Short mmCIF file of C-alpha atoms and ligand atoms in Angstrom, two decimals:
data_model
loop_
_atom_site.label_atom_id
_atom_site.label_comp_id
_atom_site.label_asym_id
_atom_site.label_seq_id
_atom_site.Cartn_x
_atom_site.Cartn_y
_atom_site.Cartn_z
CA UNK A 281 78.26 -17.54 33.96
CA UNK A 282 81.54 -17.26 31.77
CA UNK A 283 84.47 -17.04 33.50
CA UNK A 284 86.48 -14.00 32.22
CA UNK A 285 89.73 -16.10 33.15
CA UNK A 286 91.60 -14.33 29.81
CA UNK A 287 90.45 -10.52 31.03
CA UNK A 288 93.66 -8.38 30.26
CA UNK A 289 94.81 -10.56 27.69
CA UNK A 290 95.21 -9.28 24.23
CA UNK A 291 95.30 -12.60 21.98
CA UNK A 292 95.90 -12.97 18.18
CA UNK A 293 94.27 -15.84 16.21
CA UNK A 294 94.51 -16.50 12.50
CA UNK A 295 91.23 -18.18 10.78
CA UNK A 296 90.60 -19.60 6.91
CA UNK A 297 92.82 -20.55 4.22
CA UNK A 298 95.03 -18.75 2.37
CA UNK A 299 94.67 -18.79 -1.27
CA UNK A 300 97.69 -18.04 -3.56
CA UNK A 301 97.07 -16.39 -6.67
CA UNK A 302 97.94 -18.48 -9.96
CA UNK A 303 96.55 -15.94 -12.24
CA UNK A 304 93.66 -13.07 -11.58
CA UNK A 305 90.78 -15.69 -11.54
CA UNK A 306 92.06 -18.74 -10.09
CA UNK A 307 94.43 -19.67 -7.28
CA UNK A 308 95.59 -22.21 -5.19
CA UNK A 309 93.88 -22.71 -2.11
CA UNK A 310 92.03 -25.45 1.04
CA UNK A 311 88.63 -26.44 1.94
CA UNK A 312 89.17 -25.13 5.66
CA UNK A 313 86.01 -22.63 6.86
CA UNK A 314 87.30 -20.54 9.48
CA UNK A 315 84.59 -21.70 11.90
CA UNK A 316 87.30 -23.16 14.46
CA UNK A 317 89.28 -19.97 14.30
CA UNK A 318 86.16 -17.94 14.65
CA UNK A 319 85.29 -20.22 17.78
CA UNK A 320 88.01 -19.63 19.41
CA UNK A 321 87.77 -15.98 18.98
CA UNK A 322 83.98 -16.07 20.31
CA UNK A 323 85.10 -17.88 23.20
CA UNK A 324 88.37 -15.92 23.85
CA UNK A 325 86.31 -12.27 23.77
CA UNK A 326 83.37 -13.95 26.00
CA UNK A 327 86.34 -14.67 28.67
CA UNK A 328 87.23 -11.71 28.70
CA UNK A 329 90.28 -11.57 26.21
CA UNK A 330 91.06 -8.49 24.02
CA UNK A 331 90.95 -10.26 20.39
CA UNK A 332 92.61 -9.88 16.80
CA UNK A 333 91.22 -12.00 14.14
CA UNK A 334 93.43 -12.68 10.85
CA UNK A 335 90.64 -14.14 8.47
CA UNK A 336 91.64 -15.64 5.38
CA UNK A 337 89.19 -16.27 2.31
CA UNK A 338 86.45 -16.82 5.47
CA UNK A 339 82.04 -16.30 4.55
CA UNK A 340 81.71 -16.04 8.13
CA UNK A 341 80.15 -12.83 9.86
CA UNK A 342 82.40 -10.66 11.23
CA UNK A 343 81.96 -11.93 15.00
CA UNK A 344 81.30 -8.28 17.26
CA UNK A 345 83.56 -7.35 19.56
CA UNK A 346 86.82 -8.58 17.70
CA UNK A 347 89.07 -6.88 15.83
CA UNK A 348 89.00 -8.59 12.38
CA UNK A 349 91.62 -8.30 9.74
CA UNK A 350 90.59 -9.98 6.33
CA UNK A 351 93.90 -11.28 4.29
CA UNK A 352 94.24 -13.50 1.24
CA UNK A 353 97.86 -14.69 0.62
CA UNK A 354 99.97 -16.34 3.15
CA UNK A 355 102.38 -13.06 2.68
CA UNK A 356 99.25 -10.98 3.43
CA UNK A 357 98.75 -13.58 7.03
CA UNK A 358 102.23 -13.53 7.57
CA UNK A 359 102.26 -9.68 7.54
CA UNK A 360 98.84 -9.32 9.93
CA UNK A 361 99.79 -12.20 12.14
CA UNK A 362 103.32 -10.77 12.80
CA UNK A 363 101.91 -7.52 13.25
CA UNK A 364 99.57 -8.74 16.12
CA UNK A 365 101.74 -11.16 17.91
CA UNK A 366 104.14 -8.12 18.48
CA UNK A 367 101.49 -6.92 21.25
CA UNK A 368 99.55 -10.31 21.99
CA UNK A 369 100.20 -12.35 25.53
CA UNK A 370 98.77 -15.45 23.78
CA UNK A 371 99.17 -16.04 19.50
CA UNK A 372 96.88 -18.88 18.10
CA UNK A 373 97.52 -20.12 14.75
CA UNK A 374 94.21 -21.74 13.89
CA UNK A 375 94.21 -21.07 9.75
CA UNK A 376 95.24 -23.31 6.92
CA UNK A 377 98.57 -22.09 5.66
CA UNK A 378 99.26 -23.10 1.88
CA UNK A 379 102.44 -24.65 1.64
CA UNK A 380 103.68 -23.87 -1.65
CA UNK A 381 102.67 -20.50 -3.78
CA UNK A 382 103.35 -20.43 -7.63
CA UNK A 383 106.67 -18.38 -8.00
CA UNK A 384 105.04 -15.11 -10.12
CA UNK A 385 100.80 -15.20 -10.73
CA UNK A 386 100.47 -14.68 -14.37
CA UNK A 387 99.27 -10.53 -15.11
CA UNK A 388 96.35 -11.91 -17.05
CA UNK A 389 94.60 -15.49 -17.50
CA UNK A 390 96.29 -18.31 -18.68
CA UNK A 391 94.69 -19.37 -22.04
CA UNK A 392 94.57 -22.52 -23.05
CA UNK A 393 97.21 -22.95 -26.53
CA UNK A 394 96.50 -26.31 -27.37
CA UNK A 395 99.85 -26.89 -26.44
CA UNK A 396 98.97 -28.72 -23.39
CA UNK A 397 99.21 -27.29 -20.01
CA UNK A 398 102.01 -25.23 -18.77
CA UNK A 399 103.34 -26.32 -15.66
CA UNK A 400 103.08 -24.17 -12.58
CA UNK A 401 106.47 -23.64 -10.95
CA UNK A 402 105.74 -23.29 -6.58
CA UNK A 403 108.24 -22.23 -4.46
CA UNK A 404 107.83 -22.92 0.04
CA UNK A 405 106.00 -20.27 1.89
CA UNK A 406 107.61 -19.38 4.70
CA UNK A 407 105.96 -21.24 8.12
CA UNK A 408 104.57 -18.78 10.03
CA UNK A 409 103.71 -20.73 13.22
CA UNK A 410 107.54 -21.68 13.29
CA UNK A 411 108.68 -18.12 13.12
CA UNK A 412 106.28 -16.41 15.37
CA UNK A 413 107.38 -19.16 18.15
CA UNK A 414 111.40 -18.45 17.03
CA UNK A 415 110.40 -14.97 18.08
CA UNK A 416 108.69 -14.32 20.13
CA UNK A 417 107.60 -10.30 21.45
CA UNK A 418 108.24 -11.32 25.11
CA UNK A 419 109.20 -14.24 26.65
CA UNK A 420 106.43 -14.97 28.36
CA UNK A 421 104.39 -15.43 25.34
CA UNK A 422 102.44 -18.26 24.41
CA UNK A 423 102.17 -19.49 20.77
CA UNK A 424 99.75 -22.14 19.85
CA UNK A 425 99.49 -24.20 16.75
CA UNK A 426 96.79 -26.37 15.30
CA UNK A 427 97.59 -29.88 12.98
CA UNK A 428 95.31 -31.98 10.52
CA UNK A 429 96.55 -35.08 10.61
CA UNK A 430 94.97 -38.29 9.25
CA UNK A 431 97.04 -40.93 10.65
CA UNK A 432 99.83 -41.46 13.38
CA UNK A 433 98.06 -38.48 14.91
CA UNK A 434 100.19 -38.79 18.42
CA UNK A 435 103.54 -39.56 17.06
CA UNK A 436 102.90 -36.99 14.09
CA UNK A 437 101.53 -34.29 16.43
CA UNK A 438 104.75 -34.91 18.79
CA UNK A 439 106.97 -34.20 16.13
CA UNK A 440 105.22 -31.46 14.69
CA UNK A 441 105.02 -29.82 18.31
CA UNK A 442 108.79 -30.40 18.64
CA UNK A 443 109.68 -28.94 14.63
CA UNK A 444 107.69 -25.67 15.07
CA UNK A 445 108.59 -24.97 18.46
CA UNK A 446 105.01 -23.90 19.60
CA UNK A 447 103.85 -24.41 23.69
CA UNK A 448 100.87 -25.74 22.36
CA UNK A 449 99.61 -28.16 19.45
CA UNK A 450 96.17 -28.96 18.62
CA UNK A 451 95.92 -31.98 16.75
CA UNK A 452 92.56 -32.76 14.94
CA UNK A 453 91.74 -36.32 12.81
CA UNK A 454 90.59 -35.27 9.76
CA UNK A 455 89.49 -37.55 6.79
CA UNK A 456 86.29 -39.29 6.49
CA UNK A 457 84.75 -35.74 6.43
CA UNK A 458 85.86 -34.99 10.23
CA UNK A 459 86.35 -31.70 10.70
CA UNK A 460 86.93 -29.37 7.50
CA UNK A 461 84.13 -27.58 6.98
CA UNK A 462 81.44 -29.19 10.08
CA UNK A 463 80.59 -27.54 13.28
CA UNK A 464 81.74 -30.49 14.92
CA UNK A 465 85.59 -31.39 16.23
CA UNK A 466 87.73 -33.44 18.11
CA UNK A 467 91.42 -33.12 19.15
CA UNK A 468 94.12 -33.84 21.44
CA UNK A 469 96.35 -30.72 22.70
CA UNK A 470 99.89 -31.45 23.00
CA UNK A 471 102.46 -29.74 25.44
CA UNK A 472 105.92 -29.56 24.95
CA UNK A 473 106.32 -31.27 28.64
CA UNK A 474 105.09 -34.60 27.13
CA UNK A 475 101.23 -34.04 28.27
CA UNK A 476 98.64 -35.05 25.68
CA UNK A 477 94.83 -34.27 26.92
CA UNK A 478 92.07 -35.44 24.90
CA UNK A 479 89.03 -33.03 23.54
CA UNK A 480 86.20 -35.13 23.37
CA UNK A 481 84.07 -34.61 20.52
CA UNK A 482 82.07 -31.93 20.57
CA UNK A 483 81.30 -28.05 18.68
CA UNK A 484 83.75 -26.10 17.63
CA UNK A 485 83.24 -23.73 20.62
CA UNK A 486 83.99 -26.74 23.14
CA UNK A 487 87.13 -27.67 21.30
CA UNK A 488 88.01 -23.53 21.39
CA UNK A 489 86.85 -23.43 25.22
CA UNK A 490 89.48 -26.65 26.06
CA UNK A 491 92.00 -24.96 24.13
CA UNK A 492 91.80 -22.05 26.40
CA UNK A 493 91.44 -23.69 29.73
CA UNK A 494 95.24 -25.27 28.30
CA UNK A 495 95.94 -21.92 27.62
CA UNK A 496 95.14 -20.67 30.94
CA UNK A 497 96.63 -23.47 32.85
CA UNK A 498 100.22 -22.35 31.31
CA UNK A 499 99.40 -18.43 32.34
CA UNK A 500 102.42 -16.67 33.87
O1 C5P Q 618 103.02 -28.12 8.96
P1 C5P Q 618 101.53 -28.01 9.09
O2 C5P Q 618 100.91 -27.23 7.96
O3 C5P Q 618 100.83 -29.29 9.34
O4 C5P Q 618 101.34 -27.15 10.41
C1 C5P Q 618 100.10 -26.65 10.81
C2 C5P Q 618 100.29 -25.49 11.73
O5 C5P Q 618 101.33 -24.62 11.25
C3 C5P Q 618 99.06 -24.62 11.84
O6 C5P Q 618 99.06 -24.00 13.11
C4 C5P Q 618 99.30 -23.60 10.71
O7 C5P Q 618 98.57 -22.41 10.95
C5 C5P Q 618 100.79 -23.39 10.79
N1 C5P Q 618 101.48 -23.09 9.52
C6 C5P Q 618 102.10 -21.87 9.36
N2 C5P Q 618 102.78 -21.59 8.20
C7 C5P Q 618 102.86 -22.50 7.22
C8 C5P Q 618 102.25 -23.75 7.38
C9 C5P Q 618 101.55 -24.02 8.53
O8 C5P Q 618 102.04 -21.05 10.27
N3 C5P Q 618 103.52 -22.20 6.11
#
């Protein structure tokens, strides 16, 4: 049987990619599925948790039970995430954020002149993960953050953990067609105290399970 260690808990977990608009067909976006984000939202409800899903550009069935919020944009994530962290005990920050958007999406589709191509002018989106953990609803709040990296992944993930101010980092290898897109994962969560524990490879709903038995372990 499940243990419904997370019963009470009302916990907010952004899934997908956000995709920013360069004109009305085409955008800029990342290969990430949502299936990790959705995983931990399956495993959060079945222990017990009270769950808000922020799902960006996701094919995945709405999972039943959870309280699922499609965006787009990273404004439109930014917007639902901050929204649901300002009543959530534990925030998760599982989706691919884009890092740059282009400074206006054209009204209509760029043509091609023969000119050559314009250029597209970006401009930084703001990091959510680092402002939800800046401020927080209560104190007492836990904010978790996932990172790709491909190499360095310790040293990379410590600074990272350290830069957005998070209690918890989850740092997964990608590359080599590890994790984007496959039901399979592996990471390492790392804790602001210095503690790194391995996830050994497994599903997606392993890596979400290990990621709340951290969670729970930190609990006020
Ligand atoms: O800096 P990097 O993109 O590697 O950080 C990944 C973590 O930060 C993820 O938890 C992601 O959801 C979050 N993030 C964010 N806002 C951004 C970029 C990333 O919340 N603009």
């Amino acid at each position: 049987a499940v243990v419904r260690d997370l019963a009470g808990l009302r916990v907010a977990i952004s899934a997908g990619g956000t995709r920013e608009a360069i004109d009305p067909v085409r955008f800029i976006g990342n290969h990430s599925s949502g299936r990790q984000g959705y995983a931990l939202a399956a495993t959060a409800l079945a222990r017990g948790a009270e769950v808000t899903l922020v799902a960006a550009n996701t094919a995945l069935p709405d999972p039943a039970g959870v309280r699922t919020v499609p965006v787009r944009s990273t404004a439109e994530l930014a917007e639902a995430m901050r929204a649901a962290a300002r009543d959530a005990d534990v925030v998760v920050m599982a989706a691919a954020v884009a890092d740059f958007r282009p400074v206006a999406a054209a009204a209509s589709k760029i043509k091609k002149t023969g000119a050559g191509p314009a250029p597209i002018e970006l401009t930084e989106n703001p990091d959510i993960l680092a402002e939800l953990s800046a401020s927080r609803a209560k104190p007492e709040q836990l904010v978790v953050g996932f990172a790709a990296e491909t190499d360095d992944v310790l040293a990379n993930g410590r600074a990272k953990l350290a830069r957005k101010g998070c209690d918890l980092l989850v740092v997964n290898q990608v590359g080599d067609g590890r994790a984007f897109g496959t039901p399979d994962n592996e990471a390492v969560v790392l804790a602001p105290d210095g503690s790194s524990v391995p996830v050994p490879h497994g599903s997606k709903e392993s890596v979400a399970d290990a990621v709340w038995d951290a969670v729970a372990a930190r609990l006020p």
